[in-house]
Coordinates of C-alpha atoms in Angstrom, one line a residue:
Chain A
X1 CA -54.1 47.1 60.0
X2 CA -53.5 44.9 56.5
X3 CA -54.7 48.6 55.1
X4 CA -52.2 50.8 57.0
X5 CA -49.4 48.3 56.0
X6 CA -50.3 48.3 52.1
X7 CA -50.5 51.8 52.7
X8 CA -46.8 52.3 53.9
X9 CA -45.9 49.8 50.9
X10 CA -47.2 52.0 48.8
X11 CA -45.5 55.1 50.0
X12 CA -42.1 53.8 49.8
X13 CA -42.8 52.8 46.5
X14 CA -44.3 56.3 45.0
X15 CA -41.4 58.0 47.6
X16 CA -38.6 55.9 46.2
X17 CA -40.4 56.4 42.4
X18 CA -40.1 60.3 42.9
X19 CA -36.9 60.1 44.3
X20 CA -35.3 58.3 41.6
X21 CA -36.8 60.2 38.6
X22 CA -35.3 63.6 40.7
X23 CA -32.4 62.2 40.8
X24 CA -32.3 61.2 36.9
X25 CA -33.5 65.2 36.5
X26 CA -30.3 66.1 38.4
X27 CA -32.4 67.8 41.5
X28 CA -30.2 68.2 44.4
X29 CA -30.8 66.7 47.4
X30 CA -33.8 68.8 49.1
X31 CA -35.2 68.8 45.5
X32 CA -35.5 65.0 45.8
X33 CA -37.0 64.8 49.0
X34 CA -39.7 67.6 48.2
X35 CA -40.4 65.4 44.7
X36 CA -40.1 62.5 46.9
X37 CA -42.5 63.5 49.4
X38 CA -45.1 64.9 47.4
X39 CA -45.5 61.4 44.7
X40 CA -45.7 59.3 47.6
X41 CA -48.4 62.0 49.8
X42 CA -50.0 63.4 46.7
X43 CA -52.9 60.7 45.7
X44 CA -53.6 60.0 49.6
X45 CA -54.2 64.0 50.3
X46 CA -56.1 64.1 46.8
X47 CA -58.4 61.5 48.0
X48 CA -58.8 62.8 51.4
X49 CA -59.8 66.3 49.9
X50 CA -62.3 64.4 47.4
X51 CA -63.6 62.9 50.6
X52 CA -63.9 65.7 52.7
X53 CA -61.6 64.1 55.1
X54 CA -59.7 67.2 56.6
X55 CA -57.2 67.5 57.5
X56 CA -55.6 64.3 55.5
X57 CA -54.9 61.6 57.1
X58 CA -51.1 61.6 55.5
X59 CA -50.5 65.1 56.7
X60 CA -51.1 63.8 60.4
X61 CA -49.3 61.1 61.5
X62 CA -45.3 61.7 61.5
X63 CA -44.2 58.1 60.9
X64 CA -45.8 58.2 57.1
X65 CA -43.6 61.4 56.5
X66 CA -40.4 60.1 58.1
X67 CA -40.8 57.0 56.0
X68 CA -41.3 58.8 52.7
X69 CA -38.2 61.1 53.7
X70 CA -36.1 58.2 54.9
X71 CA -37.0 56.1 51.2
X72 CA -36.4 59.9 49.1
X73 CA -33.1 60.1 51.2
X74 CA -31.6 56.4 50.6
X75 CA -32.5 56.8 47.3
X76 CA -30.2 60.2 46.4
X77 CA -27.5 58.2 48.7
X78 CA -27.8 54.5 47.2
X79 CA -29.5 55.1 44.1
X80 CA -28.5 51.8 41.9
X81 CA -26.4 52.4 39.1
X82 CA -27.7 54.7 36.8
X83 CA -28.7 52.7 34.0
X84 CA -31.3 51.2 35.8
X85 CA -32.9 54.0 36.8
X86 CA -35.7 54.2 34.2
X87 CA -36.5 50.4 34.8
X88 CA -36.5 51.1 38.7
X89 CA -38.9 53.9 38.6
X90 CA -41.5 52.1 36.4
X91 CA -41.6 49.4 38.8
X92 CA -42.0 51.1 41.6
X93 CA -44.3 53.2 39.9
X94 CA -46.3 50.0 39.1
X95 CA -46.4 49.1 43.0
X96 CA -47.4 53.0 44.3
X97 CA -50.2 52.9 41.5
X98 CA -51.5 49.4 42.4
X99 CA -51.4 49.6 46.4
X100 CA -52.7 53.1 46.2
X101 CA -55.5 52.7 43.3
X102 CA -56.5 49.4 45.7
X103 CA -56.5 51.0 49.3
X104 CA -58.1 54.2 47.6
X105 CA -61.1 52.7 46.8
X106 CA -61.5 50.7 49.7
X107 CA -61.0 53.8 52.2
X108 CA -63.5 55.2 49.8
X109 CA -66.3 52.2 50.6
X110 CA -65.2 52.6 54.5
X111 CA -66.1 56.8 54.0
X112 CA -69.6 55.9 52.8
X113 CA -69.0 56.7 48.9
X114 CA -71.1 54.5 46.9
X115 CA -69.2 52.0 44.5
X116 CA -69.1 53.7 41.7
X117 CA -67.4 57.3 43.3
X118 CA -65.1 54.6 45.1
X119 CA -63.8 53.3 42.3
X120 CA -63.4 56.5 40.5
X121 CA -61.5 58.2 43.6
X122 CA -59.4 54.9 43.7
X123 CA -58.4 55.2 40.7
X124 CA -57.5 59.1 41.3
X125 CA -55.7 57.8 44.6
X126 CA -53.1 55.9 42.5
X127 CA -53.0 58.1 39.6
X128 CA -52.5 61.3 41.3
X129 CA -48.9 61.2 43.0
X130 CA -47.5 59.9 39.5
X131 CA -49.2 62.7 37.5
X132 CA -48.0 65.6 40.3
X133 CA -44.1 64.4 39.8
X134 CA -44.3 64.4 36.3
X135 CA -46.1 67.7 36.5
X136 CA -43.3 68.9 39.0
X137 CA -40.4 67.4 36.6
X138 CA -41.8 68.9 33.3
X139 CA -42.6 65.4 31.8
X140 CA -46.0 64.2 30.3
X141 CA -47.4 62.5 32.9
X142 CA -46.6 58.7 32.4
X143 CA -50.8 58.2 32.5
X144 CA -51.0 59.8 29.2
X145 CA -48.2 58.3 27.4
X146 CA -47.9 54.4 25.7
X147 CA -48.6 51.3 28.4
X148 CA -51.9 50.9 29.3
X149 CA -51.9 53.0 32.9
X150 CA -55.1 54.5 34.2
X151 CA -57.2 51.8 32.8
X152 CA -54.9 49.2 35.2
X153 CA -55.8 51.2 38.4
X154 CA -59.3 51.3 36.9
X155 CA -59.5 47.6 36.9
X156 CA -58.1 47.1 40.5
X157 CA -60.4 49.9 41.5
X158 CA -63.3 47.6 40.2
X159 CA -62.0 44.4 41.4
X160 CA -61.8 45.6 45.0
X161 CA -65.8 47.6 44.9
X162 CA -66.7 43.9 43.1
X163 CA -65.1 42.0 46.1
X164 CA -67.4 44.6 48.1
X165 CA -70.4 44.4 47.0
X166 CA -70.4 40.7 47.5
X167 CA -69.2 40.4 50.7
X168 CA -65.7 39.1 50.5
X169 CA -62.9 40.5 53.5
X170 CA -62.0 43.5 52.4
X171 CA -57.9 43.0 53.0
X172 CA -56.7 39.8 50.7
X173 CA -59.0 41.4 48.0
X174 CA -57.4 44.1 48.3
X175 CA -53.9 42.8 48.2
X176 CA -54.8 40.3 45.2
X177 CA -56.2 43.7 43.1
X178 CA -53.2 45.6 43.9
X179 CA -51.1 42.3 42.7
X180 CA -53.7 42.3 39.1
X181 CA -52.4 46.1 39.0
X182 CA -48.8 45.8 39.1
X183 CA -48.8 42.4 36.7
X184 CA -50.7 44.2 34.2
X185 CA -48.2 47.1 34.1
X186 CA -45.6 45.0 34.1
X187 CA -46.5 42.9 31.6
X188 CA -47.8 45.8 29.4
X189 CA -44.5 47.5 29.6
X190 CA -42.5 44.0 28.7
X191 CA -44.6 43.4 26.0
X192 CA -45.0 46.9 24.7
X193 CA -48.8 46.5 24.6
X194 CA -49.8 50.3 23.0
X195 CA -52.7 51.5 21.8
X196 CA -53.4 53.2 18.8
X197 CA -53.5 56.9 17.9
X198 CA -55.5 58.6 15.9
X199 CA -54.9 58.2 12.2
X200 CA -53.8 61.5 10.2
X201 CA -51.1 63.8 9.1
X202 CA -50.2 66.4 11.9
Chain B
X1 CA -55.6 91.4 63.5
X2 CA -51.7 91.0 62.9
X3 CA -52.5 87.9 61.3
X4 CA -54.9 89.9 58.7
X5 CA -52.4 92.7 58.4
X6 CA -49.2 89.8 57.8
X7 CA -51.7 87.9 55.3
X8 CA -52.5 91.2 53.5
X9 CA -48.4 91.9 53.1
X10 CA -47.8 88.4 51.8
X11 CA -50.8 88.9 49.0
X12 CA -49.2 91.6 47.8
X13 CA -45.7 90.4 47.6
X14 CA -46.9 86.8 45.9
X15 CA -49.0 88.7 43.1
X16 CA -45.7 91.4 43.1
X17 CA -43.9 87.8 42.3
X18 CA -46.2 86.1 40.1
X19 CA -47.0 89.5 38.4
X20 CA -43.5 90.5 38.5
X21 CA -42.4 86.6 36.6
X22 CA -45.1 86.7 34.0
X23 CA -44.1 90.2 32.7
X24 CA -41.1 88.4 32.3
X25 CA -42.6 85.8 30.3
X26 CA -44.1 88.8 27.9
X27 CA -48.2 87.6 29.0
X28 CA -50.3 90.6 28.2
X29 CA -52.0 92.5 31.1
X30 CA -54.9 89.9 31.6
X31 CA -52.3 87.0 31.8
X32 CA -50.4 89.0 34.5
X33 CA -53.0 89.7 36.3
X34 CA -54.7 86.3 36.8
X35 CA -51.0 84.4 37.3
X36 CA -50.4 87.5 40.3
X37 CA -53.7 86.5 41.7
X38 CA -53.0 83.1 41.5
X39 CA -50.2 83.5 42.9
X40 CA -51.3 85.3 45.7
X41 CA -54.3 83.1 46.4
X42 CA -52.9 79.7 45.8
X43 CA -51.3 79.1 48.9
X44 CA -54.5 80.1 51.2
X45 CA -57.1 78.3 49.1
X46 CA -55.0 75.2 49.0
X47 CA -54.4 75.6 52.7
X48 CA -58.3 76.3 53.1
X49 CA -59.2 73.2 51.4
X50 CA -57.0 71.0 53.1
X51 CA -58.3 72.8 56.7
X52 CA -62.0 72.4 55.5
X53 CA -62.5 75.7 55.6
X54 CA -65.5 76.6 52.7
X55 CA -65.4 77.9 50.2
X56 CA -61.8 79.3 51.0
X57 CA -61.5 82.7 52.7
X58 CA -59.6 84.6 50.6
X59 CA -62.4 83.9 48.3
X60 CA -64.8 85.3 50.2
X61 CA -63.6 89.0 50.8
X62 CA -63.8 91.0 48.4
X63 CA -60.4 93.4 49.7
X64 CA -57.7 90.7 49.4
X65 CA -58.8 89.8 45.7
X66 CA -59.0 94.0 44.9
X67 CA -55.6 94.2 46.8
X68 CA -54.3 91.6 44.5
X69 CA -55.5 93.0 41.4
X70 CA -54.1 96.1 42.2
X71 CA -50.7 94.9 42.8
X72 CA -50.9 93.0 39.6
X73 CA -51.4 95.9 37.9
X74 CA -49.0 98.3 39.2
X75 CA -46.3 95.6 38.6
X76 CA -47.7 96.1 34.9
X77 CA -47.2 99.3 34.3
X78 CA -44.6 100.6 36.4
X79 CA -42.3 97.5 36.6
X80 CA -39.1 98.8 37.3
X81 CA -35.8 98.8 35.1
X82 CA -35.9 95.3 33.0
X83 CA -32.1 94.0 34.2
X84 CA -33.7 94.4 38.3
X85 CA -36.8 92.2 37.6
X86 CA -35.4 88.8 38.5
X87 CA -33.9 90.1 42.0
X88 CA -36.9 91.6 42.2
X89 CA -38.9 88.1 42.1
X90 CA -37.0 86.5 44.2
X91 CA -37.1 89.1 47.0
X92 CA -41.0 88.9 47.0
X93 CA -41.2 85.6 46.9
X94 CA -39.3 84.9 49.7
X95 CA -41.5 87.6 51.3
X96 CA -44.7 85.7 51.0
X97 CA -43.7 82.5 51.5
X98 CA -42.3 83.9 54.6
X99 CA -45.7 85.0 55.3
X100 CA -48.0 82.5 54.5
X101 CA -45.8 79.8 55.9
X102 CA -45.8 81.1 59.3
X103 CA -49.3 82.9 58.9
X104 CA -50.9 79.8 57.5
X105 CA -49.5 77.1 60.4
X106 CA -51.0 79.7 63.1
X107 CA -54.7 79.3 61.1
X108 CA -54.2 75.8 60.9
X109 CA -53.4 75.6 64.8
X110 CA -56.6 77.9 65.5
X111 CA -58.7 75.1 63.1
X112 CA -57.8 72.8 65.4
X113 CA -55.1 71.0 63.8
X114 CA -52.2 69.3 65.5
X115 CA -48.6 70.5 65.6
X116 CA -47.5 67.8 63.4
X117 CA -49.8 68.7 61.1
X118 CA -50.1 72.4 61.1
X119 CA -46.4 72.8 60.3
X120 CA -47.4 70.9 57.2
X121 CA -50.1 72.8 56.3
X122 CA -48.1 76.4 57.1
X123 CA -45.2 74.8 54.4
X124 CA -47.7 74.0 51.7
X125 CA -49.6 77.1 52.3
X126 CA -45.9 78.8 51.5
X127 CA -44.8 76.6 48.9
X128 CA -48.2 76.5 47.3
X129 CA -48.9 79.9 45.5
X130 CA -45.3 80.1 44.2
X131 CA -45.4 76.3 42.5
X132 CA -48.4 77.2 40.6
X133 CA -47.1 80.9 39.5
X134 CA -44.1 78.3 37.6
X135 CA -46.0 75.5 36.5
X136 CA -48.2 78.2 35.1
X137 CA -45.3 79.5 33.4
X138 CA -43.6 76.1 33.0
X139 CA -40.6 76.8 35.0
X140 CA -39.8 73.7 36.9
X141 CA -40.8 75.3 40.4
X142 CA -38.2 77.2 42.5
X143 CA -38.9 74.9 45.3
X144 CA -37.2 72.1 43.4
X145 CA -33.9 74.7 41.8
X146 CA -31.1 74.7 43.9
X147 CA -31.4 76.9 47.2
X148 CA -33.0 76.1 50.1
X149 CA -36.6 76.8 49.3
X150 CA -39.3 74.6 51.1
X151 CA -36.8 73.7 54.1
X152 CA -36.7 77.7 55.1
X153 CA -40.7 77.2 54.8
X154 CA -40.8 74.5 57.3
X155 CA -37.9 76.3 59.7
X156 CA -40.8 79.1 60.1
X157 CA -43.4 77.1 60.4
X158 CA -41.9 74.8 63.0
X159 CA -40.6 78.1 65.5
X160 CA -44.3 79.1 65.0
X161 CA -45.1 75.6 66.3
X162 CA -42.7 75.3 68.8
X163 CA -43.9 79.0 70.0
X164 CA -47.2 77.9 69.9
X165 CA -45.9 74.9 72.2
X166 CA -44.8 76.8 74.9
X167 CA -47.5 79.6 74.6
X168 CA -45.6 82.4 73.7
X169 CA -48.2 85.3 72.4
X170 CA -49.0 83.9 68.7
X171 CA -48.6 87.3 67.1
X172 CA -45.2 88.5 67.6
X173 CA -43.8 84.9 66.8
X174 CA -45.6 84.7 63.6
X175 CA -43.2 88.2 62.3
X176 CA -40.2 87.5 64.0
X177 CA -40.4 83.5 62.4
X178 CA -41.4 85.2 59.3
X179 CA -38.5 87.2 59.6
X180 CA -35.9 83.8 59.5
X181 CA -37.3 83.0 56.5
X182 CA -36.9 85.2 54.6
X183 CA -33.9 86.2 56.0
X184 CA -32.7 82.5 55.7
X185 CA -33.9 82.1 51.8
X186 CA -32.1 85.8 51.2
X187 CA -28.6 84.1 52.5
X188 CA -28.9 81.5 50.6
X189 CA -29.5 83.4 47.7
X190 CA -26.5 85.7 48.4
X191 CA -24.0 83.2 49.6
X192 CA -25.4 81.0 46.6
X193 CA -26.1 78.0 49.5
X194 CA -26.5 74.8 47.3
X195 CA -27.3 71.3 48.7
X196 CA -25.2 68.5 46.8
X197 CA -26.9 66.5 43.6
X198 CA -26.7 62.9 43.4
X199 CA -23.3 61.9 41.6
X200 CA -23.0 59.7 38.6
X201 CA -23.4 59.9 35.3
X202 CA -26.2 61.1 33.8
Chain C
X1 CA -83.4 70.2 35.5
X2 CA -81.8 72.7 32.7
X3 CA -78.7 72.9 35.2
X4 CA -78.7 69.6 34.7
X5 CA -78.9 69.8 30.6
X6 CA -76.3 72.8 30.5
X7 CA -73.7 70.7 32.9
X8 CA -74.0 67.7 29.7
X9 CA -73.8 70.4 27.6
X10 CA -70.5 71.9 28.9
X11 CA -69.8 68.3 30.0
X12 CA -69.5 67.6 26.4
X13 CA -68.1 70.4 24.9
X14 CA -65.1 70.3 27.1
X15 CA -64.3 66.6 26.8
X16 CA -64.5 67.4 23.1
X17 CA -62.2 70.1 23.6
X18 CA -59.7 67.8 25.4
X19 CA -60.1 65.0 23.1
X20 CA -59.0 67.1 20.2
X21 CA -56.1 68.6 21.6
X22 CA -54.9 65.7 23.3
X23 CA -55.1 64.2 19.3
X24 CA -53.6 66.8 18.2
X25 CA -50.6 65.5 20.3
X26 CA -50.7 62.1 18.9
X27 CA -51.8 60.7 22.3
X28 CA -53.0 57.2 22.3
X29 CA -56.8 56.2 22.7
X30 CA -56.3 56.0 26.8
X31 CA -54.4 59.3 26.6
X32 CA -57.6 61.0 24.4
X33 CA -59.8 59.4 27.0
X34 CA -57.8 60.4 30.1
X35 CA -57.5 64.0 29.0
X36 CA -61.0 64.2 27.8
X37 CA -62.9 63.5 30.9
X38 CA -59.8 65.4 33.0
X39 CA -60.8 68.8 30.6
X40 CA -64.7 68.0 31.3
X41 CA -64.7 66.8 35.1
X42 CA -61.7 69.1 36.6
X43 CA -63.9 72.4 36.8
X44 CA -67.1 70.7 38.3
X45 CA -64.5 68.7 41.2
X46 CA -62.6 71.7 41.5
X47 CA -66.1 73.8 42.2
X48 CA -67.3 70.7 45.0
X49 CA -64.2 71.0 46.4
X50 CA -64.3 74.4 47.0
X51 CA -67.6 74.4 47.9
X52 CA -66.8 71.6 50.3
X53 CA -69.7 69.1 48.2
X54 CA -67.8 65.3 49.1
X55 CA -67.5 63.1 46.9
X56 CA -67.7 65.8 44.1
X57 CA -71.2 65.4 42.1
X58 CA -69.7 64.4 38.9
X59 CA -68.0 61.6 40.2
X60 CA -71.1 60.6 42.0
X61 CA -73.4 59.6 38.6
X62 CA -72.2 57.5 36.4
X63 CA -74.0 59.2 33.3
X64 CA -71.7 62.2 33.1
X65 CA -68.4 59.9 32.9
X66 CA -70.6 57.6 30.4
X67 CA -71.2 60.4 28.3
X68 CA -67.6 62.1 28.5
X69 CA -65.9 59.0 27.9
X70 CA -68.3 58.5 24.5
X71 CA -67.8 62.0 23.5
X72 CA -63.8 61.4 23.7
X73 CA -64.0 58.3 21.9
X74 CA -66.7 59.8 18.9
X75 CA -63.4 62.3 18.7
X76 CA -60.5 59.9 18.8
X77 CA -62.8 57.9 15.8
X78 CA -64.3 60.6 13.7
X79 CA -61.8 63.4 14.5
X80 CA -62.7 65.8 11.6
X81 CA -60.1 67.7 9.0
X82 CA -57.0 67.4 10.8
X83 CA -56.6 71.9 9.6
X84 CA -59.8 72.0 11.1
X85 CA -58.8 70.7 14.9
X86 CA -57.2 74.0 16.1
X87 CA -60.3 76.0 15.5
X88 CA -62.7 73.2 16.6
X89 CA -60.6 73.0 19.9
X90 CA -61.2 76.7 20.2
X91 CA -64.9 76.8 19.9
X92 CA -66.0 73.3 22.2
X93 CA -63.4 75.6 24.8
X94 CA -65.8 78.4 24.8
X95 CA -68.5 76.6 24.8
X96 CA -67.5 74.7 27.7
X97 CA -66.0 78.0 29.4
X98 CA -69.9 79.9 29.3
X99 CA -71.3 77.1 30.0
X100 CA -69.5 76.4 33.3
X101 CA -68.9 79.6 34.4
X102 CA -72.6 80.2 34.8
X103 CA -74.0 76.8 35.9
X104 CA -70.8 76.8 38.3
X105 CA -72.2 80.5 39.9
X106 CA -75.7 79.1 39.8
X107 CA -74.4 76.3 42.2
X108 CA -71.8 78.2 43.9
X109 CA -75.1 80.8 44.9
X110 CA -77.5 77.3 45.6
X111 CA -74.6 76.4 48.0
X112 CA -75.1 79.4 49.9
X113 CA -72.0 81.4 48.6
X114 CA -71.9 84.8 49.0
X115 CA -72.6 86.8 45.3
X116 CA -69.0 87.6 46.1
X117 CA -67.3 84.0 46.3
X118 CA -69.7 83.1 43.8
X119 CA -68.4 84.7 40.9
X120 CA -64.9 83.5 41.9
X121 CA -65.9 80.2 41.8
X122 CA -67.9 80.1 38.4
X123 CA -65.1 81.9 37.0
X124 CA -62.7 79.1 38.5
X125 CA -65.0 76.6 37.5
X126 CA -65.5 77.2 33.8
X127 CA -61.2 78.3 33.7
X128 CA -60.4 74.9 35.9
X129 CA -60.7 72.1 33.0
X130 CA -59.0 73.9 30.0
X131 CA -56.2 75.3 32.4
X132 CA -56.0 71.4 33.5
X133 CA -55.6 70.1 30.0
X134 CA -52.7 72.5 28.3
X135 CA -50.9 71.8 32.0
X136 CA -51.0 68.5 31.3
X137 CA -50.3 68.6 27.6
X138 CA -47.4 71.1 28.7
X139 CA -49.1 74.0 26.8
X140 CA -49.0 77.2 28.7
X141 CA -52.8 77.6 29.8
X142 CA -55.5 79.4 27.1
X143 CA -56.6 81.8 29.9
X144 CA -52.8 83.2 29.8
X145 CA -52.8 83.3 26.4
X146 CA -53.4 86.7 24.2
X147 CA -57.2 86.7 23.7
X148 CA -59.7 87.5 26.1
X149 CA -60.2 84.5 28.6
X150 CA -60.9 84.9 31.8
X151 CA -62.2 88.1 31.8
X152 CA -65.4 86.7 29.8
X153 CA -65.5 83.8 31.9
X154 CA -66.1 86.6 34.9
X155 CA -68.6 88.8 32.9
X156 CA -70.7 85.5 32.4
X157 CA -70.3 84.8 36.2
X158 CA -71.4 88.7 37.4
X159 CA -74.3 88.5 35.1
X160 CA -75.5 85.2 36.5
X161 CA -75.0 87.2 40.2
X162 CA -77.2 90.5 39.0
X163 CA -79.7 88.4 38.2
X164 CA -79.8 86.7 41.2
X165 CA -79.6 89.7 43.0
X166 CA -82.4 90.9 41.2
X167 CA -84.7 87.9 41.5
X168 CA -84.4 87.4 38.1
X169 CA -85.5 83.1 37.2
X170 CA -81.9 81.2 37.4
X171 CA -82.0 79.0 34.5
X172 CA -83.0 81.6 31.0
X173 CA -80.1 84.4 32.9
X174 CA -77.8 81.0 33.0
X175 CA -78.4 80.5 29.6
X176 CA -78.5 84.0 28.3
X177 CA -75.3 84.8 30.4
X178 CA -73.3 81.3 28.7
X179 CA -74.0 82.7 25.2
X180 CA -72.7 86.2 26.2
X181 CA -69.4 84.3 27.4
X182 CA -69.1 82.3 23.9
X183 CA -70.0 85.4 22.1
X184 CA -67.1 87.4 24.0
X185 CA -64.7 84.3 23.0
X186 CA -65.6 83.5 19.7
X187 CA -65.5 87.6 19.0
X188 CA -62.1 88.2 20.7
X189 CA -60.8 85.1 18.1
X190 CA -62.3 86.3 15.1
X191 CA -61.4 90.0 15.5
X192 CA -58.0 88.7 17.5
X193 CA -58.6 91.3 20.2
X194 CA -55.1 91.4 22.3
X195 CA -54.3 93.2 25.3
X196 CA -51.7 94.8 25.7
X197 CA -47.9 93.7 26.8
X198 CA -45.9 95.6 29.0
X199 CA -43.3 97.9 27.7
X200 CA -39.7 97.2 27.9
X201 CA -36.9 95.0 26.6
X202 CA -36.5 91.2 27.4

């Protein structure tokens, strides 16, 4: 039940993360919800397919779609004012990436994969919805550019197969490594942490 | 037998599109070829994989993949007059995502799959082969421009649905459902439909 | 057990491939490493997942990440003559392209594929993780480009398929059919063999 409610946390967060960067590209309103819908279902039906769970669980159960819909919908009506839009999407992206890199990897465990295919799928679960938006909106996805990104879902991903393999309840560690995501992306974009690139003229 | 007869007319109107679009885009034959079959494919072997259905049937027959091919190539060399080409993408696209929407939520019934679900999967399974033909081309995908694209989709696959509900013969509703769409997506083209954007500056 | 060597060596050739181009962008180390092992893994999860093998095998042992990971770092560090990069992108890509193709049919026939689906999904396999990394580098994807792409990924794939058709030892016709794919590649490049473009102005 913890699981189902980080799950829904998670999609209003991706939903409301798509939504906002649609409305930033100046997508009408269908546009929005279909960019909506897609970042906040795309790393759960990624990670169903990986797991041969068919058909995904996401695609099945209406209230997960009306809640994404409702989130992509507020957000074209209410959207804040517009020069917070950039800041908004990067924190909600930070919450979609932890709660789903998290709950990824421990639906992976509960399917039977072995810890280190959980934590890779995990990690895959929270990447994927970002990376199909910025796909859909003609950016670089936001995993390949400055903060450190795929390496924080990485490390929730281990933190929850860790809390696995010795035993601990699988619900507050998951909560606490979806909490260790989101500070680290938050603190790595407020302090600018980047990495380096390769040395070398064009 | 219908079904195979509809699926067969929405292949060769998605490769006509995809074919149609990347002669636009000046690709040589072998690049118009692959995005038409693409194209064509994309939507049945996405819907395929989310069913569970392997490996995907449209890869498995060798017909539908010649068919494609074919249509590819004829696009090649006798596209018609340059100035009729973008009408003439648009027309086949809404044809086959006419077709595989409606098509595709009656093979997702027959897996087994619940209403809520199979009107998903039928939407996708339109949306699908199109959204890869522009990502290929890096278009941002006509499902996100401004007329109503992926909400005609879901129109058909919902009267399938609904007919399915009240067991009306499966057949006949799949054309005449496939028939709204693409009558729907025509109007909007025509009448230049446009759902509102977000207001504010940018 | 050569499968098994030819899947490191594509492994590596492709991550290679990915490391060099995403350099070539100025990504960051993360970036470099994200798009390496995306180029090296997306063709083998796209063949499981087709093939309906959950999880997908190279996510299963942690050797082949180890290894693509390394061979993305080694190119991040000692990333050779920046004028060299283009060309050294080119040849890891057909490298990786033979080598996939053909191992990919080999499984595909293992799984029980027809010869038909077979070739599809080598071809897909070996096109998969190059078409993965220029969409998410925003290139428009090699096997659209001018030279010869696909169609020698699909000449390795139907040799692999005669020979299994004729009983013909799996592994040598692997091998023999990869270097008739790089050959193809690396003789369509050098002679800049280009199909032709349909007729007509923009």
């Amino acid at each position: 039940m913890l699981l189902t409610a980080l799950e829904f946390v998670g999609l209003v967060a991706f939903a409301a993360s798509g939504a906002l960067a649609a409305v930033r590209a100046r997508l009408d309103v269908f546009g929005v919800v279909v960019v909506g819908l897609t970042t906040a279902l795309g790393g759960g039906v990624i990670r169903d397919v990986l797991l041969g769970i068919h058909p995904p669980t996401t695609l099945r159960n209406w209230p997960s779609l009306a809640v994404c819909a409702g989130t992509a919908l507020a957000v074209f009506v209410f959207h804040p004012q517009v020069a917070r839009l950039r800041r908004g999407v990067l924190l909600a992206d930070a919450l979609g990436l932890g709660v789903f890199a998290t709950a990824g990897t421990t639906i992976a465990l509960n399917a039977g994969a072995t810890v280190y295919a959980a934590c890779l799928i995990g990690m895959t679960t929270g990447i994927g919805g970002g990376a199909v938006r910025d796909l859909l909106l003609r950016e670089i996805p936001l995993v390949l550019r400055k903060e450190i990104y795929a390496v924080a879902a990485l490390a929730g991903s281990a933190l929850v197969a860790a809390g696995h393999a010795v035993r601990l309840p699988a619900g507050p560690v998951t909560v606490a490594a979806a909490a260790v995501v989101v500070g680290v992306r938050m603190v790595a974009l407020w302090r600018r942490w980047n990495a380096p690139v390769a040395r070398g003229p064009e």
